[in-house]
Coordinates of C-alpha atoms and ligand atoms in Angstrom, one line a residue:
X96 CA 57.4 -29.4 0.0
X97 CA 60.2 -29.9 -2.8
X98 CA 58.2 -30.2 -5.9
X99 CA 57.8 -27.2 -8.3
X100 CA 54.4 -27.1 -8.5
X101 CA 51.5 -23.9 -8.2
X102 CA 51.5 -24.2 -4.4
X103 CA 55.0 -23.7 -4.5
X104 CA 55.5 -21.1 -6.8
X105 CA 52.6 -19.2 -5.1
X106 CA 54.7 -19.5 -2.0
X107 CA 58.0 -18.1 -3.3
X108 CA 56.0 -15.1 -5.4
X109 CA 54.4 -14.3 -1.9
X110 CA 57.8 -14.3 0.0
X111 CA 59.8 -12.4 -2.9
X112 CA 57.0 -9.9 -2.7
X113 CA 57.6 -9.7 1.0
X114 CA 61.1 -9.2 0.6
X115 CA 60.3 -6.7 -2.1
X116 CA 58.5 -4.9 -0.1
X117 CA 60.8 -4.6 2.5
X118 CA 64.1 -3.8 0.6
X119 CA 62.7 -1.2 -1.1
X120 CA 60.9 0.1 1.6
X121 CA 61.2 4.2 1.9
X122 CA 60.0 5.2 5.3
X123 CA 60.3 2.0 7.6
X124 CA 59.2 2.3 11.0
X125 CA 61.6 1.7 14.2
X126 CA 59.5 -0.7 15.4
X127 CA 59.1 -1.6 19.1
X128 CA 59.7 -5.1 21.4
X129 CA 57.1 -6.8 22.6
X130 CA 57.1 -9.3 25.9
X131 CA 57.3 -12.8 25.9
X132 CA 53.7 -12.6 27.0
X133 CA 52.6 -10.5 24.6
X134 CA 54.1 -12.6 21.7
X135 CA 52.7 -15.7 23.3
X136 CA 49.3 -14.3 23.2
X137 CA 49.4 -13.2 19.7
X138 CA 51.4 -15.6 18.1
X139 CA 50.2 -18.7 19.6
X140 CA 51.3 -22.4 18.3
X141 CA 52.1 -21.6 14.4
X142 CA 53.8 -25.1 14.3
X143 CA 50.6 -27.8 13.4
X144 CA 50.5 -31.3 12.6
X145 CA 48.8 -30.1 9.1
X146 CA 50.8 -26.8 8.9
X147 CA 48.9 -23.2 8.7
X148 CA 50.0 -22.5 4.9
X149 CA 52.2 -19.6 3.6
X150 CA 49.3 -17.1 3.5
X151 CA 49.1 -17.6 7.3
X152 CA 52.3 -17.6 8.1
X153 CA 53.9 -14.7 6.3
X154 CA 50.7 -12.6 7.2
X155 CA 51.5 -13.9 11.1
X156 CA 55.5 -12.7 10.5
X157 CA 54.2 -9.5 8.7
X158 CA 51.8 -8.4 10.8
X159 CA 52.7 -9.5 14.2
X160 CA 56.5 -10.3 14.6
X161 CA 58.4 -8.4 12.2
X162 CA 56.8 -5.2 13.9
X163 CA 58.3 -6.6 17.2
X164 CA 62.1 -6.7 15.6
X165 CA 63.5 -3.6 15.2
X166 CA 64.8 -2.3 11.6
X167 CA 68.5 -2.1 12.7
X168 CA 68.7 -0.2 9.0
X169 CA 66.7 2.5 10.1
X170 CA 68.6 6.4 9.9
X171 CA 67.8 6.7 13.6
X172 CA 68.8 3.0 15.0
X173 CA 71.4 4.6 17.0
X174 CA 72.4 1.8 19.4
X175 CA 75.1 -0.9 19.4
X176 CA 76.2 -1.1 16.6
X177 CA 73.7 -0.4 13.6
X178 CA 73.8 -2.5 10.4
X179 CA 73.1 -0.6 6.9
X180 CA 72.9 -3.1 4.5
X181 CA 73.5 -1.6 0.6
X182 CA 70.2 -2.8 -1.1
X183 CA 72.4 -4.8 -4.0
X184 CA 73.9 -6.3 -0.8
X185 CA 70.5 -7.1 1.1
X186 CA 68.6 -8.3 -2.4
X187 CA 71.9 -11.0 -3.2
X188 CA 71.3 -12.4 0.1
X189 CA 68.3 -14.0 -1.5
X190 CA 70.2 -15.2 -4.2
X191 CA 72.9 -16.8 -1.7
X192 CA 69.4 -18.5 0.2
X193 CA 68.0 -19.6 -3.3
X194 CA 71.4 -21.1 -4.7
X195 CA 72.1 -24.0 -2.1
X196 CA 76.1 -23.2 -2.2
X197 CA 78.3 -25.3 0.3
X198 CA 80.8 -22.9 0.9
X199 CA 83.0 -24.6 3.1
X200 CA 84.7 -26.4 0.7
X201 CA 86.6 -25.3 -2.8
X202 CA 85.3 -28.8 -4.3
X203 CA 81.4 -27.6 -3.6
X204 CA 81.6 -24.2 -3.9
X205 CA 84.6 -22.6 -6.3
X206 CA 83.0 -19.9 -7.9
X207 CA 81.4 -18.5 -4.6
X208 CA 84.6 -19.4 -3.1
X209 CA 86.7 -17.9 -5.8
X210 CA 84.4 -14.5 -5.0
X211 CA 84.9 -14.5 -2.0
X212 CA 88.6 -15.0 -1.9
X213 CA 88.5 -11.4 -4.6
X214 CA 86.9 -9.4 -1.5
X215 CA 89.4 -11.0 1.1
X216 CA 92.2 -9.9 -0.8
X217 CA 91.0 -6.7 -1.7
X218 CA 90.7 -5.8 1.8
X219 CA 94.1 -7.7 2.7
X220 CA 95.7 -4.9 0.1
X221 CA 93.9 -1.8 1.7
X222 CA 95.4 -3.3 5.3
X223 CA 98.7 -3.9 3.8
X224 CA 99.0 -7.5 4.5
X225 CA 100.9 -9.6 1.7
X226 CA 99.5 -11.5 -1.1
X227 CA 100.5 -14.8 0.7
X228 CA 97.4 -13.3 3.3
X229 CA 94.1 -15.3 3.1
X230 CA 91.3 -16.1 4.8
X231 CA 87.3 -16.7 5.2
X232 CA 84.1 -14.9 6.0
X233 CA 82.6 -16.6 9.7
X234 CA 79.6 -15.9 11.0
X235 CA 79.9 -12.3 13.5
X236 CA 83.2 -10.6 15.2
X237 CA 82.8 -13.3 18.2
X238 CA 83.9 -16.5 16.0
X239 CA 86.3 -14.4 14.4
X240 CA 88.1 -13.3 17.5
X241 CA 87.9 -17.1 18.5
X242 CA 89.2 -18.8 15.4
X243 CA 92.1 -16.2 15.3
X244 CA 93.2 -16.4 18.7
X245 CA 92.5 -20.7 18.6
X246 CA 95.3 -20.7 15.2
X247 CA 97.5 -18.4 17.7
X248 CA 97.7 -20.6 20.2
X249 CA 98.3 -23.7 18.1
X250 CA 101.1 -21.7 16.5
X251 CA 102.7 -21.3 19.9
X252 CA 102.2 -24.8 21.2
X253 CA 103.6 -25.9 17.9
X254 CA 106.6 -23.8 18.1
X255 CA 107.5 -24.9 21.8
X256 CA 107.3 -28.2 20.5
X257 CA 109.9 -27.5 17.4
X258 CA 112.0 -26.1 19.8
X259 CA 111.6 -28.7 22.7
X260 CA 110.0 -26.2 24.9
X261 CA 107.6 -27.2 27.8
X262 CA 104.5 -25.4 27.5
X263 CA 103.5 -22.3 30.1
X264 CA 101.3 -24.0 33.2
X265 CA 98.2 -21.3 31.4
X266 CA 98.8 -19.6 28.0
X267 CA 97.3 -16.2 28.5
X268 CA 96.6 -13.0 26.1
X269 CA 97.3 -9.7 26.1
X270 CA 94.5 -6.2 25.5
X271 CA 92.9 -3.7 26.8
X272 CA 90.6 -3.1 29.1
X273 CA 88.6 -1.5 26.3
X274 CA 88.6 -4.4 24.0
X275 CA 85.6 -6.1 23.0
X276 CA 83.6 -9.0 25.6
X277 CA 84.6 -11.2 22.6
X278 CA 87.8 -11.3 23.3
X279 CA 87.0 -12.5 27.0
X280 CA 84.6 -14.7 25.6
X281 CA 87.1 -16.8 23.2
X282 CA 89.7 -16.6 26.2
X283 CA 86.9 -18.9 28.6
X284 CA 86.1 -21.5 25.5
X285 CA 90.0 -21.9 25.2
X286 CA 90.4 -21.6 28.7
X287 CA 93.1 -19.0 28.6
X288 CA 93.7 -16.3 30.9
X289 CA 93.2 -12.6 30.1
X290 CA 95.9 -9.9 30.3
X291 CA 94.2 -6.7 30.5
X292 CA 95.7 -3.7 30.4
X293 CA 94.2 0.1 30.9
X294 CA 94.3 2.2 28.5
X295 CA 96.4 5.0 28.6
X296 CA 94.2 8.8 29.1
X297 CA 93.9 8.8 25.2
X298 CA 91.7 5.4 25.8
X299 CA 94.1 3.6 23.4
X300 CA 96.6 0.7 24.0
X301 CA 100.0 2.0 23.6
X302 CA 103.2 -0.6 23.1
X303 CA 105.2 0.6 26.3
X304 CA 102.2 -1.3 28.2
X305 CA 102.5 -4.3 25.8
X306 CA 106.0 -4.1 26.5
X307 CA 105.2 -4.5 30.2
X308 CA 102.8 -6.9 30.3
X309 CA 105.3 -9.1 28.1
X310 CA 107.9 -8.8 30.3
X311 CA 105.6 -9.9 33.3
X312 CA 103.9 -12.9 32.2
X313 CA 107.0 -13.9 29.5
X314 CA 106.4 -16.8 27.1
X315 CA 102.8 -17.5 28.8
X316 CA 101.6 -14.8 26.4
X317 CA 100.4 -16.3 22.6
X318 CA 99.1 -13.5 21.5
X319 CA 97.9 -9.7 21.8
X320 CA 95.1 -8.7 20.8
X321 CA 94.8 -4.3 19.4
X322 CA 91.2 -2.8 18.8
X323 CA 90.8 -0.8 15.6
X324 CA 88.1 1.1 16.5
X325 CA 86.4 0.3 20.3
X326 CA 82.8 -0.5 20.2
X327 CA 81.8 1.8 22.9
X328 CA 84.2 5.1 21.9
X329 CA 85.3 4.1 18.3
X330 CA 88.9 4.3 19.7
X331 CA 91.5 2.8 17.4
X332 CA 94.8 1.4 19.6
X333 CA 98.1 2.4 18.7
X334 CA 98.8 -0.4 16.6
X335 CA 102.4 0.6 15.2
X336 CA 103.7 0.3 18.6
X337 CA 101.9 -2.6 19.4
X338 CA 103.1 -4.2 16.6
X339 CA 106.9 -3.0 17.2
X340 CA 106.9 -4.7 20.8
X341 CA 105.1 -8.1 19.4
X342 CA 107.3 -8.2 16.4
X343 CA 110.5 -7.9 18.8
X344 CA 108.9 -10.7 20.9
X345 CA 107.9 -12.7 17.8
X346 CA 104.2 -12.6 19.3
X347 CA 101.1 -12.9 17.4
X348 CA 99.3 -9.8 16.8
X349 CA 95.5 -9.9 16.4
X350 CA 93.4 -7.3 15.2
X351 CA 90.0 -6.7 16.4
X352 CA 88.6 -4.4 13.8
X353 CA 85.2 -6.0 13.8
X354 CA 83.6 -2.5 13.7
X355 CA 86.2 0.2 13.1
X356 CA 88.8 -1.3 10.3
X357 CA 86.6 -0.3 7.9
X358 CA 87.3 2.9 8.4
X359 CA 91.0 2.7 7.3
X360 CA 89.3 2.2 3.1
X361 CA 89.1 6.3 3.8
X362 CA 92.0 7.5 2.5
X363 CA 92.6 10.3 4.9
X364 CA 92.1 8.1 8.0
X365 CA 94.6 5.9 6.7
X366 CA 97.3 7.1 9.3
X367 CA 95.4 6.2 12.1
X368 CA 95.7 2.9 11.2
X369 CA 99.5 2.9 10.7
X370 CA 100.6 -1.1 12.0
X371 CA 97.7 -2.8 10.7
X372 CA 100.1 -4.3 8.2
X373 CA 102.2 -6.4 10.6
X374 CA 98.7 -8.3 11.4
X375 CA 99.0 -12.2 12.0
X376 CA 95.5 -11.8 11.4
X377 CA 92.9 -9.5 11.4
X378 CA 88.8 -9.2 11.2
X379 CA 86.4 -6.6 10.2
X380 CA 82.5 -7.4 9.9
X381 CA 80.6 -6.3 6.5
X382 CA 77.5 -6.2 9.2
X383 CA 78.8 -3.5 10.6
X384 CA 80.4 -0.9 8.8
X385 CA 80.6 -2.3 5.2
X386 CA 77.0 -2.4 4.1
X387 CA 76.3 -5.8 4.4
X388 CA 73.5 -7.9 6.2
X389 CA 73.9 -10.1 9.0
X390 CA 76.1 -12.1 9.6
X391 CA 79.4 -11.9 8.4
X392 CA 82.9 -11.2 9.4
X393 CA 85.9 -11.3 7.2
X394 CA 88.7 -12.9 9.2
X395 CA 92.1 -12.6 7.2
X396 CA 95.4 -14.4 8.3
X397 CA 98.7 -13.3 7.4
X398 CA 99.6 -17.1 6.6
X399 CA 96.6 -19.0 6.4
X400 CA 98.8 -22.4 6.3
X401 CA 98.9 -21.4 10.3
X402 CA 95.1 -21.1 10.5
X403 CA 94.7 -24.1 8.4
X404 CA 97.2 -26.5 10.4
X405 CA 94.6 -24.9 13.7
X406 CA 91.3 -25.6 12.2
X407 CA 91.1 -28.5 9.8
X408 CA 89.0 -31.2 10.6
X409 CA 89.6 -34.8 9.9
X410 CA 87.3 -37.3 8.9
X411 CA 87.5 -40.1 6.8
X412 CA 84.0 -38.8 4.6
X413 CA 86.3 -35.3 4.9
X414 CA 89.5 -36.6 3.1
X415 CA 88.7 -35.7 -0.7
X416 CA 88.1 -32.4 0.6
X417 CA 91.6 -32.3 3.3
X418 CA 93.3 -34.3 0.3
X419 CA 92.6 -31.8 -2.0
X420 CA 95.4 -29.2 -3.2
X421 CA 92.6 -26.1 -2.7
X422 CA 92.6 -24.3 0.8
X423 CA 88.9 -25.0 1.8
X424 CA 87.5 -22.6 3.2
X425 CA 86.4 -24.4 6.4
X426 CA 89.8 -25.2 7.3
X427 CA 90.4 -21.6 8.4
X428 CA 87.7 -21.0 11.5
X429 CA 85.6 -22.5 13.8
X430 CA 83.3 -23.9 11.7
X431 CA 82.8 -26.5 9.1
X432 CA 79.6 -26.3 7.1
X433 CA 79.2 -22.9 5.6
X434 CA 77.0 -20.5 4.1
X435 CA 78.6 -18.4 1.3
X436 CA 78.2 -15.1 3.6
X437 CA 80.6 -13.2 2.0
X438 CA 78.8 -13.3 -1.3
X439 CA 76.2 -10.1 -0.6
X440 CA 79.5 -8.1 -0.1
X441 CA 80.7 -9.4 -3.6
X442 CA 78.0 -8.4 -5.0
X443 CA 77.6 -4.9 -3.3
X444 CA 81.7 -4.3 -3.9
X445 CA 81.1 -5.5 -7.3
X446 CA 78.3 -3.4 -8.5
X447 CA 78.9 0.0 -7.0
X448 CA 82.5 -0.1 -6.9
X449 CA 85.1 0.7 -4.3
X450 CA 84.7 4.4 -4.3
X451 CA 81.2 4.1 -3.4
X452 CA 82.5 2.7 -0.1
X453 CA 84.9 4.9 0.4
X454 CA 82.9 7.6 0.8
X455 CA 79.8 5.9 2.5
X456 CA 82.1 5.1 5.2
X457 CA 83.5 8.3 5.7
X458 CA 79.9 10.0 5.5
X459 CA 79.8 8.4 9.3
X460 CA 83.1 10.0 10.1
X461 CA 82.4 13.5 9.0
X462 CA 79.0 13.3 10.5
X463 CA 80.5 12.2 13.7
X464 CA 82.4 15.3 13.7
X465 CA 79.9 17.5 13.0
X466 CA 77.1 16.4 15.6
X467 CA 80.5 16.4 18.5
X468 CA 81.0 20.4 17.3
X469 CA 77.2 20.7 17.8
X470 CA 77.0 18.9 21.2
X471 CA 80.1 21.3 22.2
X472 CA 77.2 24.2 21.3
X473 CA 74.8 22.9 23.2
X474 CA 74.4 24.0 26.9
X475 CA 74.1 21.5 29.2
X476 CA 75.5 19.1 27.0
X477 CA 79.3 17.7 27.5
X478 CA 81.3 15.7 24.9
X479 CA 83.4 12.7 26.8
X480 CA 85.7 13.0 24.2
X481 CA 86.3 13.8 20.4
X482 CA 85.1 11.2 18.0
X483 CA 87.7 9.6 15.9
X484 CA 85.2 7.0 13.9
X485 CA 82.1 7.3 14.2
X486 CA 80.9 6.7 18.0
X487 CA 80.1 9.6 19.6
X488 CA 79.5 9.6 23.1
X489 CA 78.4 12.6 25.4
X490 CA 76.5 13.4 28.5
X491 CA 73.5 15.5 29.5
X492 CA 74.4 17.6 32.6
X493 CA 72.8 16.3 36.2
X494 CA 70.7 13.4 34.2
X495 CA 71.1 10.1 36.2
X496 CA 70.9 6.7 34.7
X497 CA 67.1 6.6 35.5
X498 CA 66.9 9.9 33.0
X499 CA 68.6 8.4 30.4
X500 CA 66.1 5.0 30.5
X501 CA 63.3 7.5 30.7
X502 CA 64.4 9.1 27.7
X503 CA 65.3 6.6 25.7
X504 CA 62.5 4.7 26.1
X505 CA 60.1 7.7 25.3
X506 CA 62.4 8.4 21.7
X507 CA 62.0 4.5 20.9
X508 CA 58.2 5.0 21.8
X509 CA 57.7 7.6 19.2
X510 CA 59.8 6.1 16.7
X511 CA 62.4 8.7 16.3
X512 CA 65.2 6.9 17.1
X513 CA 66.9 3.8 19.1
X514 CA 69.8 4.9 21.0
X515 CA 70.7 3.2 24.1
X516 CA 73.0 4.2 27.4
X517 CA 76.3 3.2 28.3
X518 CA 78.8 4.1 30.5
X519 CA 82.2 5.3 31.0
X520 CA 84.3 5.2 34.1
X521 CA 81.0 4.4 35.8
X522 CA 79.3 7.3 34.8
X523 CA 75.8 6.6 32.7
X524 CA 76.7 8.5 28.7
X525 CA 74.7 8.5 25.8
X526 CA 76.3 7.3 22.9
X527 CA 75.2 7.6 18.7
X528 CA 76.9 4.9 16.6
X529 CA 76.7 6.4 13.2
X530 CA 76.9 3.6 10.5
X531 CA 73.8 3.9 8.1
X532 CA 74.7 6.7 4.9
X533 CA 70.9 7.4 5.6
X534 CA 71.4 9.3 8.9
X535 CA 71.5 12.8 8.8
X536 CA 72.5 15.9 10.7
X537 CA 69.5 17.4 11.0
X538 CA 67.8 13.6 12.4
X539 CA 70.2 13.7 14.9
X540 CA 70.1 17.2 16.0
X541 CA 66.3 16.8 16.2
X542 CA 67.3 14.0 18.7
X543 CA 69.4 16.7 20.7
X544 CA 66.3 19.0 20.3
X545 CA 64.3 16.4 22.6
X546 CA 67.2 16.2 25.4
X547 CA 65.3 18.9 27.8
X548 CA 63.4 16.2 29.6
X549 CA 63.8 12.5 30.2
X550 CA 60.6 11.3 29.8
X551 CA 59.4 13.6 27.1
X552 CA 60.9 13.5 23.8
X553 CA 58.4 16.0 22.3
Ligands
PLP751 C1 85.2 -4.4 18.3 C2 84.3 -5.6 18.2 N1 84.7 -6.8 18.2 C3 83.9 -7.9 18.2 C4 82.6 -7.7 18.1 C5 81.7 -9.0 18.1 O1 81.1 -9.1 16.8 P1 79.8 -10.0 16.6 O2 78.7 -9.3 17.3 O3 79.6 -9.9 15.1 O4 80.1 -11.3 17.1 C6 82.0 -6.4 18.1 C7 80.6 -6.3 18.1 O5 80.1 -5.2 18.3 C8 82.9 -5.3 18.2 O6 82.4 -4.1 18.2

């Protein structure tokens, strides 16, 4: 299995090919889900005492269950949120596979590390934060949200232990009610309560009900969390007075920005992002809206001394790693062993430059805007409410939920597009979430164009 011999280098020609193949591919299909039964009966037992050889295998994940994932990189994946990988960002994930880089530590992995560390503080410079700010690329939004709101905590406990302090009975954090399930998610694995707060009409957090919530549950809070950029509207919180009230309460501020913050490397949407600076920490996924593969979130800290006090681990095979002078970048998450996931970004970032990011994110702004206008055309179409990123969610006039599943299943089933419903205030809405440079205006007006029945996309 480990020898270079002609087996093996037939094995890693075949799979290069594949991947090849794939990156460069022009006109790549959608692609459906199959059932567990389906699967079962057509990938049967692939794991043998004797194995069934590369050929096998790669023609079994070619044939049969890559078509069953769908290409999330596709113009018309609509849904969630998409993922648009650059292809200089896609093709260095293979040479992060090939190289066998530890990441988690500066000892194992400097140069990687060292990279890394170039993107973190390039981005901590667009959001303002000081040089001092640091930080480490985790897995996905979810283990960012966690390891940020974990150091916030352990900042609070250790401050009510400088000062003598008793702890609150329940620490508890502060956000909206539009935030992302992450958020909830951390609070249960730190067993924490939630303070969530409705957002005001303009579906953003605003600091007067900070404010309150502050002066209702008092030194219980550890943290508030702001969303730059909702998943489900694109909604960025009104962070500068969110960060006025937490700054006069000397709480931590957190960031969610796992989808939208990229949107503040646009010059022209910088205001919308005024208060991002006064982060105690922040996170923004490359999966999402900085044309990188899964999975990777760049979690940054104002002081990462806090994060690192939070998060290191000790062990006495750890201690020429703790002992070392070098901030490891496992001491700064959830996490310990690492992949160097923010090395496909440094690559991308590196070869095309900054300006090519620029304006690949704003292509998903201004073609937000313009598909809105053309919903606002449309009869029997109806806008919830003007994009500000790049979600745009509307409704089609006396469609129930049953309509929309019709419909959406039928686009899927001819490969047009993947768009999915959701809701608001109860009410079933169709929403685009316009990531991928590769989506166009006409693509998604010819989706419009189908909207005249549910079932029938023709
Ligand atoms: C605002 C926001 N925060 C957090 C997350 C969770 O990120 P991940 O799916 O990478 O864990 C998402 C995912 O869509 C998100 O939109």
């Amino acid at each position: 299995m480990h020898a270079v011999s002609a087996e093996s280098r037939a094995i890693v020609e075949s799979v290069l090919d594949y991947s090849r193949r794939r990156v460069l591919w022009e006109d790549i299909p959608l692609d459906v889900p199959a059932t567990p039964d389906e699967l079962a009966a057509q990938a049967p037992a692939s794991i043998t005492a004797t194995g069934i050889g590369a050929v096998r295998a790669l023609a079994l994940f070619g044939d049969v269950l890559a078509p069953t994932c769908l290409s999330t990189d596709h113009p018309g994946y609509l849904a969630f949120i998409p993922s648009a990988p650059s292809k200089a960002a896609s093709a260095f994930d293979l040479v992060v596979s090939a190289s066998s880089i530890y990441a988690g530590s500066w000892l194992e992995g400097a140069g990687a590390v060292h990279a890394e560390n170039e993107v973190l503080a390039w981005l901590a410079s667009e959001f303002g934060l000081p040089e001092t700010a640091g930080g480490v690329f985790v897995q996905g939004g979810t283990i960012g949200n966690l390891s940020a709101l974990v150091a916030a905590r352990d900042a609070a406990r250790r401050r009510n232990r400088e000062a003598g302090r008793p702890d609150p009975a329940r620490w508890a954090v502060v956000c909206s009610g539009e935030s992302h399930s992450s958020v909830e998610s951390a609070a249960a694995v730190m067993d924490v309560d939630v303070v969530g707060i409705l957002p005001d009409d303009d579906g953003r957090l605003h600091g007067h009900a900070v404010a309150e919530a502050l002066a209702e549950h008092g030194d219980a809070i550890f943290a508030v969390v702001a969303t730059a950029g909702t998943t489900n509207f694109g909604i960025v919180d009104d962070i500068a007075g969110i960060a006025a009230v937490t700054r006069r309460h000397d709480v931590w501020l957190h960031i969610d920005g796992a989808y939208g913050l990229a949107g503040m490397l646009v010059p022209r949407m910088r205001a919308a992002y005024a208060g991002v600076e006064h982060a105690d920490s922040l996170i923004v996924d490359p999966h999402k809206w900085l044309f990188a593969p899964f999975d990777a979130c760049a979690l940054l800290y104002r002081d990462p001394q806090i994060a690192r006090r939070a998060h290191t681990q000790h062990a006495s095979y750890l201690d020429t790693l703790t002992e070392a002078p070098e901030t490891n970048p496992s001491d700064l998450s959830v996490q310990l062993t690492r992949r160097a996931r923010g090395l496909p970004l440094w690559f991308s970032l590196a070869t095309y430059g900054t300006d090519e990011y620029r304006s690949a994110i704003a292509h998903g702004i201004d073609l937000a805007r313009r598909i809105a206008d053309e919903i606002e055309r449309r009869d029997g179409l109806a806008l919830v409410r003007r994009p500000q990123l790049s979600v745009v969610v509307f409704r089609k006039e006396g469609w129930t939920r049953a309509d929309y599943d019709a419909w959406c299943a039928r686009l899927l089933g001819d490969q047009r597009a993947f768009v999915v419903p959701s809701s608001h205030h109860g009410e079933p809405v169709l929403r685009f979430a316009i990531v991928n440079p590769l989506t166009t205006f006409a693509l998604l007006c010819e989706v419009l164009d189908t909207l005249d029945r549910p079932g029938d996309s023709h």
